[in-house]
Amino acid sequence: MKKVLIIGAGGVGQVVTHKCAQVPEVFGSIMLASRTKSKCDAIAAQISRPIETAQVVADNGPELVALLNSYKPDLVINVALPYQDLTIMDACLETGVHYLDTANYEPKDEAKFEYKWQWAYQERFREKGLMALLGSGFDPGATNVFCAHAQKHHFDEIHQLDILDCNAGDHGQPFATNFNPEINIREVTARGRYWERGEWVETDPLSWSMHYDLPEGMGRKKFYLLYHEELESLSRNLKGLKRARFWMTFSDNYLKHLEVLGNVGMTRIDPVPYNGCEIVPIQFLKALLPDPSSLGPLTKGKTCIGCLMRGVKNGKGRTVFVYNICDHEEAYREVKSQAISFTTGVPAMIGGLLMLTGEWSGKGVFNMEQLDPDPFMDRMNRHGLPWSEIITEEK
Ligand code: NDP
């Protein structure tokens, strides 16, 4: 019987807990731990299987180690915030537990995410015979697996990669983010960056856009270029890659609010003195905005996230688009969360499942595209994220 400890009782943690509970033959025992225990208890109460809950401050190493030593999980699924990645990895190393997360480490005082901090754990995980799986959400996560699938089945070489992330859902709120507002706004307001011929090219935030016609009636959408973490590992691991970019849709309303908030300093991440104390504007803004988990019952519409790849097979050019479409209302009916948390939580459960069954195994730190995509793609179809692909041969 395998035991999993899920850390973080937010929107994603809720989905991961529901989805792990649906696979009792793999996840024999489940504990959900987070900073606020009442949130863990509220999630546990939605699920018919018993879910253990605990309080833990995941920045506190000794507290984490004590929890891991008492529960003795086989795997930790970290869906707290990126700031906690390293303390949780340290605790896993100390207690001999496999590790999985959905977002790479980010220092709190600098809006900068990079794999270098977590890749530096490679030797320590290898020496202990442990596996750390990085970025097992949707993007990063399923998008990396889509690339590995295309590389394995459709291409000799992939030359161009465009990751397209469209949320065509509407929650009816003037301004809200679909996942943690602080993490979301830091990502969107950062300078854009893409990879071309071995170099990173920087762009001003949200200054590049393009239109793309999405399939299955989703229609023509406007996408903005952003830097996203999977570009860093994919640019290393995909054979023959010449260019890799990431694009996301935003409503005009979202962009208008973000511009005003940025202009007045509300998206700043540095402390500002106020009435004898210090406040970090983006953290204060988070306290004012709707909790992403409250958007679940309100959100209608669909997401479409996929990888558009151009390359060669047997000397001929071809384009392949591998994608998933997810319906916000269907996701809410199943796990009481909207599609953004759903599309992140399901791949986290699948990555954990493949680690626990041994279908994915290894010693060290891994990005998703380094593992066999087939069992993951198969599980996506079985656990609520069916994918499709469109292959266009060049004449
Ligand atoms: P939420 O803010 O909804 O949830 C985060 C949870 O972590 C909260 O329950 C919070 O506790 C808890 N937490 C925060 N800090 C600590 C701490 N120090 N110790 C213990 N628990 C803590 O975020 P989401 O669920 O939306 O996102 C979770 C993760 O998923 C993030 O890392 C995010 O970047 C990632 N993500 C990845 C995506 C992908 O596709 N790869 C897409 C979307 C998100 P409290 O309730 O007390 O605040």
Tab-separated table of C-alpha atoms and ligand atoms in Angstrom:
chain	number	residue	atom	x	y	z
A	1	MET	CA	0.000	0.000	0.000
A	2	LYS	CA	1.524	3.330	-1.063
A	3	LYS	CA	1.197	6.501	0.946
A	4	VAL	CA	1.146	9.997	-0.515
A	5	LEU	CA	1.529	13.300	1.309
A	6	ILE	CA	0.030	16.248	-0.577
A	7	ILE	CA	1.316	19.640	0.632
A	8	GLY	CA	-0.829	22.710	-0.160
A	9	ALA	CA	-4.602	22.923	0.234
A	10	GLY	CA	-5.301	25.509	-2.467
A	11	GLY	CA	-7.136	25.143	-5.767
A	12	VAL	CA	-4.624	22.643	-7.141
A	13	GLY	CA	-4.307	20.717	-3.862
A	14	GLN	CA	-8.059	20.199	-3.865
A	15	VAL	CA	-7.991	18.603	-7.337
A	16	VAL	CA	-4.945	16.446	-6.563
A	17	THR	CA	-6.620	15.123	-3.408
A	18	HIS	CA	-9.863	14.284	-5.267
A	19	LYS	CA	-8.008	12.627	-8.132
A	20	CYS	CA	-5.658	10.567	-5.907
A	21	ALA	CA	-8.702	9.421	-3.913
A	22	GLN	CA	-10.211	8.113	-7.178
A	23	VAL	CA	-7.306	5.662	-7.596
A	24	PRO	CA	-7.235	3.711	-4.298
A	25	GLU	CA	-5.323	0.798	-5.847
A	26	VAL	CA	-2.273	3.104	-6.167
A	27	PHE	CA	-2.832	5.788	-3.528
A	28	GLY	CA	-3.639	3.476	-0.619
A	29	SER	CA	-3.390	6.210	2.000
A	30	ILE	CA	-3.567	9.987	1.525
A	31	MET	CA	-2.600	12.857	3.805
A	32	LEU	CA	-3.238	16.500	2.931
A	33	ALA	CA	-1.147	19.028	4.882
A	34	SER	CA	-1.034	22.796	4.561
A	35	ARG	CA	-0.467	26.010	6.483
A	36	THR	CA	-4.174	26.319	7.321
A	37	LYS	CA	-5.466	22.949	8.520
A	38	SER	CA	-9.136	23.969	8.252
A	39	LYS	CA	-8.691	24.180	4.456
A	40	CYS	CA	-7.384	20.592	4.448
A	41	ASP	CA	-10.353	19.469	6.540
A	42	ALA	CA	-12.816	21.220	4.201
A	43	ILE	CA	-11.342	19.365	1.199
A	44	ALA	CA	-11.254	16.042	3.072
A	45	ALA	CA	-14.948	16.491	3.893
A	46	GLN	CA	-15.798	16.556	0.146
A	47	ILE	CA	-14.326	13.097	-0.393
A	48	SER	CA	-15.941	9.796	0.595
A	49	ARG	CA	-12.603	8.056	1.371
A	50	PRO	CA	-10.804	8.932	4.618
A	51	ILE	CA	-8.141	11.607	4.034
A	52	GLU	CA	-5.760	12.415	6.886
A	53	THR	CA	-4.995	16.102	7.399
A	54	ALA	CA	-2.227	18.019	9.142
A	55	GLN	CA	-0.935	21.532	9.689
A	56	VAL	CA	2.534	22.307	8.350
A	57	VAL	CA	4.501	25.421	7.545
A	58	ALA	CA	6.471	24.211	4.579
A	59	ASP	CA	9.226	26.839	4.881
A	60	ASN	CA	10.125	25.260	8.214
A	61	GLY	CA	12.534	22.362	7.599
A	62	PRO	CA	12.354	20.659	11.024
A	63	GLU	CA	8.536	20.831	11.000
A	64	LEU	CA	8.437	19.186	7.574
A	65	VAL	CA	10.916	16.491	8.585
A	66	ALA	CA	8.872	15.703	11.696
A	67	LEU	CA	5.697	15.344	9.602
A	68	LEU	CA	7.427	13.118	7.032
A	69	ASN	CA	8.941	10.948	9.776
A	70	SER	CA	5.603	10.484	11.481
A	71	TYR	CA	3.457	9.804	8.358
A	72	LYS	CA	6.208	8.020	6.376
A	73	PRO	CA	4.906	8.690	2.848
A	74	ASP	CA	6.382	7.075	-0.276
A	75	LEU	CA	5.897	10.320	-2.190
A	76	VAL	CA	5.358	14.026	-1.501
A	77	ILE	CA	3.251	15.946	-4.014
A	78	ASN	CA	4.145	19.599	-3.472
A	79	VAL	CA	1.325	21.902	-4.572
A	80	ALA	CA	2.052	24.691	-2.088
A	81	LEU	CA	3.803	27.717	-3.593
A	82	PRO	CA	7.069	27.746	-5.592
A	83	TYR	CA	8.793	29.469	-2.642
A	84	GLN	CA	8.640	26.204	-0.675
A	85	ASP	CA	10.157	23.867	-3.288
A	86	LEU	CA	13.660	23.753	-1.828
A	87	THR	CA	12.718	23.237	1.822
A	88	ILE	CA	10.386	20.408	0.778
A	89	MET	CA	13.101	18.832	-1.415
A	90	ASP	CA	15.534	19.053	1.514
A	91	ALA	CA	13.044	17.340	3.817
A	92	CYS	CA	12.477	14.578	1.231
A	93	LEU	CA	16.230	13.995	1.005
A	94	GLU	CA	16.565	13.854	4.763
A	95	THR	CA	13.719	11.360	5.187
A	96	GLY	CA	14.207	9.280	1.993
A	97	VAL	CA	10.954	10.207	0.191
A	98	HIS	CA	10.324	10.747	-3.546
A	99	TYR	CA	9.300	14.291	-4.582
A	100	LEU	CA	7.008	15.867	-7.207
A	101	ASP	CA	5.962	19.482	-7.868
A	102	THR	CA	4.161	21.586	-10.482
A	103	ALA	CA	6.158	24.838	-10.495
A	104	ASN	CA	9.858	25.599	-10.266
A	105	TYR	CA	11.499	27.371	-7.365
A	106	GLU	CA	11.162	31.109	-7.191
A	107	PRO	CA	12.862	33.346	-4.600
A	108	LYS	CA	10.278	35.478	-2.819
A	109	ASP	CA	12.107	38.784	-3.196
A	110	GLU	CA	12.851	38.498	-6.925
A	111	ALA	CA	10.298	37.757	-9.685
A	112	LYS	CA	12.552	35.191	-11.288
A	113	PHE	CA	12.086	31.483	-11.806
A	114	GLU	CA	14.775	29.162	-13.041
A	115	TYR	CA	15.499	25.456	-12.769
A	116	LYS	CA	19.105	25.999	-11.673
A	117	TRP	CA	18.260	25.797	-7.956
A	118	GLN	CA	16.405	22.497	-8.338
A	119	TRP	CA	18.725	20.985	-10.964
A	120	ALA	CA	21.474	21.501	-8.366
A	121	TYR	CA	19.816	18.679	-6.338
A	122	GLN	CA	20.573	16.121	-9.089
A	123	GLU	CA	23.516	14.426	-7.355
A	124	ARG	CA	21.936	14.414	-3.903
A	125	PHE	CA	18.736	12.719	-5.153
A	126	ARG	CA	20.779	10.276	-7.253
A	127	GLU	CA	23.028	9.319	-4.346
A	128	LYS	CA	20.007	8.653	-2.126
A	129	GLY	CA	18.311	6.581	-4.862
A	130	LEU	CA	15.370	9.023	-4.896
A	131	MET	CA	13.412	10.572	-7.752
A	132	ALA	CA	12.338	14.223	-7.967
A	133	LEU	CA	9.860	14.951	-10.769
A	134	LEU	CA	9.713	18.657	-11.613
A	135	GLY	CA	6.796	20.519	-13.160
A	136	SER	CA	4.092	17.842	-13.304
A	137	GLY	CA	1.183	20.236	-13.893
A	138	PHE	CA	-0.239	21.221	-17.283
A	139	ASP	CA	2.201	23.886	-18.359
A	140	PRO	CA	4.798	22.889	-17.349
A	141	GLY	CA	3.837	19.241	-17.277
A	142	ALA	CA	1.464	17.925	-19.911
A	143	THR	CA	3.016	20.364	-22.418
A	144	ASN	CA	6.467	18.801	-21.848
A	145	VAL	CA	4.921	15.353	-22.311
A	146	PHE	CA	3.162	16.480	-25.529
A	147	CYS	CA	6.614	17.458	-26.864
A	148	ALA	CA	8.139	14.123	-25.819
A	149	HIS	CA	5.204	12.309	-27.458
A	150	ALA	CA	5.648	14.250	-30.708
A	151	GLN	CA	9.404	13.693	-30.604
A	152	LYS	CA	8.882	9.938	-30.115
A	153	HIS	CA	6.042	9.312	-32.577
A	154	HIS	CA	5.889	12.135	-35.140
A	155	PHE	CA	9.289	13.733	-35.738
A	156	ASP	CA	12.926	13.015	-36.374
A	157	GLU	CA	13.587	16.574	-35.258
A	158	ILE	CA	11.339	19.323	-33.886
A	159	HIS	CA	12.562	22.698	-35.143
A	160	GLN	CA	9.949	25.130	-33.853
A	161	LEU	CA	7.784	24.935	-30.758
A	162	ASP	CA	4.962	27.287	-29.813
A	163	ILE	CA	3.131	26.437	-26.597
A	164	LEU	CA	-0.375	27.932	-26.721
A	165	ASP	CA	-2.316	28.451	-23.496
A	166	CYS	CA	-5.855	29.739	-23.955
A	167	ASN	CA	-8.351	30.191	-21.168
A	168	ALA	CA	-11.587	31.112	-22.922
A	169	GLY	CA	-13.487	30.831	-19.650
A	170	ASP	CA	-15.410	33.696	-18.057
A	171	HIS	CA	-15.941	34.039	-14.286
A	172	GLY	CA	-17.950	37.257	-14.539
A	173	GLN	CA	-15.680	39.122	-12.073
A	174	PRO	CA	-14.160	42.511	-13.031
A	175	PHE	CA	-10.652	41.215	-12.210
A	176	ALA	CA	-9.528	37.899	-10.762
A	177	THR	CA	-6.764	35.404	-11.405
A	178	ASN	CA	-7.379	31.711	-11.981
A	179	PHE	CA	-4.582	30.586	-9.728
A	180	ASN	CA	-2.595	32.149	-6.903
A	181	PRO	CA	-2.763	35.914	-7.748
A	182	GLU	CA	0.758	36.666	-6.540
A	183	ILE	CA	2.345	33.922	-8.652
A	184	ASN	CA	0.119	34.703	-11.637
A	185	ILE	CA	0.765	38.467	-11.659
A	186	ARG	CA	4.522	38.045	-11.137
A	187	GLU	CA	4.595	35.739	-14.169
A	188	VAL	CA	2.535	37.959	-16.455
A	189	THR	CA	4.220	41.254	-15.599
A	190	ALA	CA	7.748	39.861	-16.026
A	191	ARG	CA	9.703	40.559	-19.227
A	192	GLY	CA	8.923	38.148	-22.069
A	193	ARG	CA	11.626	35.737	-23.199
A	194	TYR	CA	11.929	33.090	-25.899
A	195	TRP	CA	14.667	30.809	-27.096
A	196	GLU	CA	16.125	31.032	-30.606
A	197	ARG	CA	19.216	29.310	-32.011
A	198	GLY	CA	20.803	28.739	-28.634
A	199	GLU	CA	20.105	32.178	-27.190
A	200	TRP	CA	17.438	33.796	-25.047
A	201	VAL	CA	15.754	36.832	-26.613
A	202	GLU	CA	13.988	39.266	-24.256
A	203	THR	CA	10.857	41.295	-25.020
A	204	ASP	CA	8.974	43.958	-23.050
A	205	PRO	CA	6.111	42.518	-20.967
A	206	LEU	CA	3.086	41.646	-23.149
A	207	SER	CA	4.560	43.501	-26.138
A	208	TRP	CA	4.339	40.655	-28.681
A	209	SER	CA	1.072	39.109	-29.781
A	210	MET	CA	-0.275	36.852	-32.519
A	211	HIS	CA	-3.571	35.290	-33.537
A	212	TYR	CA	-4.182	31.565	-33.834
A	213	ASP	CA	-7.262	29.584	-34.869
A	214	LEU	CA	-7.916	26.973	-32.214
A	215	PRO	CA	-9.725	23.752	-33.176
A	216	GLU	CA	-13.094	22.300	-32.146
A	217	GLY	CA	-14.979	25.573	-32.339
A	218	MET	CA	-12.746	27.418	-29.857
A	219	GLY	CA	-12.076	29.953	-32.625
A	220	ARG	CA	-9.497	32.610	-33.392
A	221	LYS	CA	-7.724	33.939	-30.293
A	222	LYS	CA	-5.139	36.609	-29.553
A	223	PHE	CA	-2.081	35.274	-27.717
A	224	TYR	CA	0.687	37.219	-25.916
A	225	LEU	CA	4.274	36.054	-25.649
A	226	LEU	CA	5.415	35.268	-22.094
A	227	TYR	CA	8.395	33.534	-20.589
A	228	HIS	CA	7.384	30.209	-19.106
A	229	GLU	CA	9.535	27.765	-17.214
A	230	GLU	CA	9.193	24.705	-19.460
A	231	LEU	CA	11.066	26.578	-22.214
A	232	GLU	CA	14.233	26.226	-20.145
A	233	SER	CA	14.199	22.435	-19.972
A	234	LEU	CA	12.651	21.826	-23.402
A	235	SER	CA	15.291	23.977	-25.126
A	236	ARG	CA	17.868	21.588	-23.625
A	237	ASN	CA	16.076	18.306	-24.158
A	238	LEU	CA	14.373	18.513	-27.582
A	239	LYS	CA	16.524	17.288	-30.444
A	240	GLY	CA	17.264	19.834	-33.183
A	241	LEU	CA	15.152	22.619	-31.672
A	242	LYS	CA	15.777	26.034	-33.225
A	243	ARG	CA	13.068	28.157	-31.608
A	244	ALA	CA	10.767	27.786	-28.578
A	245	ARG	CA	8.132	30.270	-27.476
A	246	PHE	CA	5.205	30.364	-25.045
A	247	TRP	CA	1.939	32.230	-25.636
A	248	MET	CA	-1.087	32.938	-23.443
A	249	THR	CA	-4.478	34.589	-24.029
A	250	PHE	CA	-5.788	37.369	-21.792
A	251	SER	CA	-9.086	39.204	-21.961
A	252	ASP	CA	-8.934	42.943	-22.716
A	253	ASN	CA	-10.511	43.492	-19.322
A	254	TYR	CA	-7.752	41.561	-17.507
A	255	LEU	CA	-5.058	43.510	-19.360
A	256	LYS	CA	-6.728	46.862	-18.647
A	257	HIS	CA	-6.861	46.152	-14.902
A	258	LEU	CA	-3.320	44.819	-14.848
A	259	GLU	CA	-1.997	47.936	-16.574
A	260	VAL	CA	-3.678	50.256	-14.081
A	261	LEU	CA	-2.573	48.155	-11.088
A	262	GLY	CA	0.989	48.171	-12.435
A	263	ASN	CA	0.915	51.940	-13.059
A	264	VAL	CA	-0.127	52.695	-9.486
A	265	GLY	CA	2.434	50.311	-7.988
A	266	MET	CA	0.025	47.633	-6.746
A	267	THR	CA	1.965	44.811	-8.446
A	268	ARG	CA	5.272	45.701	-6.727
A	269	ILE	CA	6.926	42.841	-4.852
A	270	ASP	CA	9.164	44.960	-2.601
A	271	PRO	CA	8.078	46.112	0.881
A	272	VAL	CA	6.630	49.648	1.141
A	273	PRO	CA	6.551	51.498	4.508
A	274	TYR	CA	2.983	52.304	5.513
A	275	ASN	CA	1.751	53.658	8.858
A	276	GLY	CA	4.740	52.366	10.768
A	277	CYS	CA	4.785	48.901	9.196
A	278	GLU	CA	5.800	47.439	5.855
A	279	ILE	CA	3.434	45.996	3.276
A	280	VAL	CA	4.224	44.254	0.000
A	281	PRO	CA	1.692	45.690	-2.487
A	282	ILE	CA	1.216	42.450	-4.479
A	283	GLN	CA	0.522	40.524	-1.248
A	284	PHE	CA	-2.003	43.155	-0.169
A	285	LEU	CA	-3.597	42.973	-3.626
A	286	LYS	CA	-3.892	39.184	-3.229
A	287	ALA	CA	-5.844	39.751	-0.013
A	288	LEU	CA	-8.317	41.979	-1.907
A	289	LEU	CA	-8.851	39.806	-4.976
A	290	PRO	CA	-11.299	36.903	-5.154
A	291	ASP	CA	-9.810	33.649	-3.882
A	292	PRO	CA	-9.223	31.601	-7.077
A	293	SER	CA	-11.046	28.665	-5.490
A	294	SER	CA	-14.180	30.836	-5.200
A	295	LEU	CA	-14.276	31.145	-9.004
A	296	GLY	CA	-15.085	27.460	-9.483
A	297	PRO	CA	-18.880	27.691	-9.416
A	298	LEU	CA	-18.838	30.933	-11.451
A	299	THR	CA	-16.617	30.013	-14.385
A	300	LYS	CA	-18.080	28.984	-17.723
A	301	GLY	CA	-16.314	28.136	-20.978
A	302	LYS	CA	-13.261	26.097	-21.877
A	303	THR	CA	-9.490	26.054	-21.828
A	304	CYS	CA	-7.342	24.836	-24.715
A	305	ILE	CA	-3.652	24.263	-24.039
A	306	GLY	CA	-1.389	22.636	-26.566
A	307	CYS	CA	1.944	22.424	-28.335
A	308	LEU	CA	2.279	23.508	-31.941
A	309	MET	CA	5.414	21.968	-33.393
A	310	ARG	CA	7.063	22.201	-36.790
A	311	GLY	CA	9.844	19.865	-37.828
A	312	VAL	CA	10.845	17.002	-40.103
A	313	LYS	CA	10.019	13.319	-40.406
A	314	ASN	CA	11.758	11.181	-43.040
A	315	GLY	CA	13.086	14.320	-44.733
A	316	LYS	CA	9.628	15.936	-45.081
A	317	GLY	CA	8.307	18.933	-43.178
A	318	ARG	CA	5.223	18.606	-41.006
A	319	THR	CA	3.311	20.499	-38.342
A	320	VAL	CA	1.721	18.794	-35.356
A	321	PHE	CA	-0.630	20.372	-32.820
A	322	VAL	CA	-1.211	18.259	-29.690
A	323	TYR	CA	-3.776	19.737	-27.297
A	324	ASN	CA	-6.369	19.256	-24.606
A	325	ILE	CA	-9.663	21.104	-24.246
A	326	CYS	CA	-11.106	21.253	-20.736
A	327	ASP	CA	-14.545	22.533	-19.746
A	328	HIS	CA	-14.698	24.667	-16.571
A	329	GLU	CA	-18.199	23.563	-15.610
A	330	GLU	CA	-17.475	19.862	-16.107
A	331	ALA	CA	-14.334	20.187	-13.965
A	332	TYR	CA	-16.371	21.885	-11.246
A	333	ARG	CA	-19.024	19.179	-11.329
A	334	GLU	CA	-16.348	16.525	-10.760
A	335	VAL	CA	-13.947	18.067	-8.218
A	336	LYS	CA	-15.460	21.447	-7.233
A	337	SER	CA	-12.666	23.406	-8.970
A	338	GLN	CA	-12.435	25.290	-12.251
A	339	ALA	CA	-10.411	24.016	-15.205
A	340	ILE	CA	-7.147	25.828	-14.377
A	341	SER	CA	-6.775	23.950	-11.094
A	342	PHE	CA	-8.163	20.797	-12.739
A	343	THR	CA	-5.697	20.824	-15.635
A	344	THR	CA	-2.844	21.263	-13.111
A	345	GLY	CA	-4.030	18.779	-10.487
A	346	VAL	CA	-4.748	15.858	-12.812
A	347	PRO	CA	-1.183	15.730	-14.262
A	348	ALA	CA	0.205	16.027	-10.720
A	349	MET	CA	-1.805	12.948	-9.745
A	350	ILE	CA	-0.744	11.108	-12.934
A	351	GLY	CA	2.955	11.897	-12.411
A	352	GLY	CA	2.663	10.630	-8.829
A	353	LEU	CA	0.803	7.520	-9.950
A	354	LEU	CA	3.499	6.645	-12.511
A	355	MET	CA	6.207	7.125	-9.879
A	356	LEU	CA	4.413	4.939	-7.349
A	357	THR	CA	3.684	2.137	-9.837
A	358	GLY	CA	7.296	2.273	-11.059
A	359	GLU	CA	6.250	3.007	-14.670
A	360	TRP	CA	8.329	6.160	-14.283
A	361	SER	CA	11.429	5.617	-12.226
A	362	GLY	CA	14.926	6.988	-11.929
A	363	LYS	CA	17.431	8.377	-9.510
A	364	GLY	CA	17.931	12.122	-9.571
A	365	VAL	CA	15.980	15.162	-10.715
A	366	PHE	CA	13.852	14.858	-13.868
A	367	ASN	CA	11.843	17.128	-16.119
A	368	MET	CA	8.780	15.529	-17.648
A	369	GLU	CA	10.077	15.256	-21.233
A	370	GLN	CA	12.942	13.042	-20.042
A	371	LEU	CA	10.517	10.189	-19.297
A	372	ASP	CA	8.522	7.897	-21.595
A	373	PRO	CA	5.442	9.904	-22.677
A	374	ASP	CA	3.250	6.879	-23.538
A	375	PRO	CA	1.968	5.884	-20.072
A	376	PHE	CA	1.323	9.535	-19.203
A	377	MET	CA	-0.607	10.212	-22.438
A	378	ASP	CA	-2.638	7.054	-21.832
A	379	ARG	CA	-3.472	8.147	-18.277
A	380	MET	CA	-4.533	11.623	-19.448
A	381	ASN	CA	-7.254	9.975	-21.532
A	382	ARG	CA	-8.360	7.855	-18.586
A	383	HIS	CA	-8.372	10.517	-15.865
A	384	GLY	CA	-10.241	13.420	-17.425
A	385	LEU	CA	-7.794	15.222	-19.731
A	386	PRO	CA	-8.300	13.623	-23.153
A	387	TRP	CA	-5.943	14.926	-25.812
A	388	SER	CA	-6.150	15.212	-29.602
A	389	GLU	CA	-3.652	15.925	-32.322
A	390	ILE	CA	-3.742	17.487	-35.772
A	391	ILE	CA	-0.965	16.505	-38.175
A	392	THR	CA	-0.434	18.575	-41.318
A	393	GLU	CA	2.099	17.378	-43.893
A	394	GLU	CA	3.966	20.021	-45.887
A	395	LYS	CA	3.779	19.620	-49.646
B	1	NDP	P1	-3.177	28.503	-3.925
B	1	NDP	O1	-2.646	29.808	-3.491
B	1	NDP	O2	-4.636	28.326	-4.194
B	1	NDP	O3	-2.770	27.375	-2.858
B	1	NDP	C1	-1.518	27.285	-2.273
B	1	NDP	C2	-1.687	26.478	-0.997
B	1	NDP	O4	-0.395	26.326	-0.418
B	1	NDP	C3	-2.562	27.195	0.030
B	1	NDP	O5	-3.395	26.260	0.665
B	1	NDP	C4	-1.545	27.761	1.013
B	1	NDP	O6	-1.963	27.829	2.355
B	1	NDP	C5	-0.466	26.716	0.937
B	1	NDP	N1	0.784	27.302	1.378
B	1	NDP	C6	1.347	28.462	0.991
B	1	NDP	N2	2.474	28.681	1.656
B	1	NDP	C7	2.621	27.640	2.500
B	1	NDP	C8	3.591	27.291	3.458
B	1	NDP	N3	4.641	28.070	3.691
B	1	NDP	N4	3.433	26.142	4.146
B	1	NDP	C9	2.371	25.338	3.930
B	1	NDP	N5	1.418	25.611	3.027
B	1	NDP	C10	1.543	26.750	2.332
B	1	NDP	O7	-2.323	28.081	-5.213
B	1	NDP	P2	-2.738	27.054	-6.373
B	1	NDP	O8	-3.375	25.863	-5.773
B	1	NDP	O9	-3.428	27.812	-7.434
B	1	NDP	O10	-1.297	26.659	-6.941
B	1	NDP	C11	-0.506	25.676	-6.289
B	1	NDP	C12	0.789	25.491	-7.056
B	1	NDP	O11	0.506	25.062	-8.378
B	1	NDP	C13	1.632	26.772	-7.209
B	1	NDP	O12	2.978	26.433	-7.023
B	1	NDP	C14	1.410	27.180	-8.639
B	1	NDP	O13	2.492	27.911	-9.163
B	1	NDP	C15	1.275	25.827	-9.297
B	1	NDP	N6	0.573	25.856	-10.596
B	1	NDP	C16	1.113	25.151	-11.630
B	1	NDP	C17	0.489	25.143	-12.851
B	1	NDP	C18	1.021	24.281	-13.955
B	1	NDP	O14	0.310	24.069	-14.949
B	1	NDP	N7	2.202	23.717	-13.871
B	1	NDP	C19	-0.727	25.939	-13.121
B	1	NDP	C20	-1.272	26.571	-11.931
B	1	NDP	C21	-0.608	26.553	-10.712
B	1	NDP	P3	-2.973	28.966	2.917
B	1	NDP	O15	-4.295	28.458	2.499
B	1	NDP	O16	-2.763	28.975	4.374
B	1	NDP	O17	-2.572	30.259	2.242
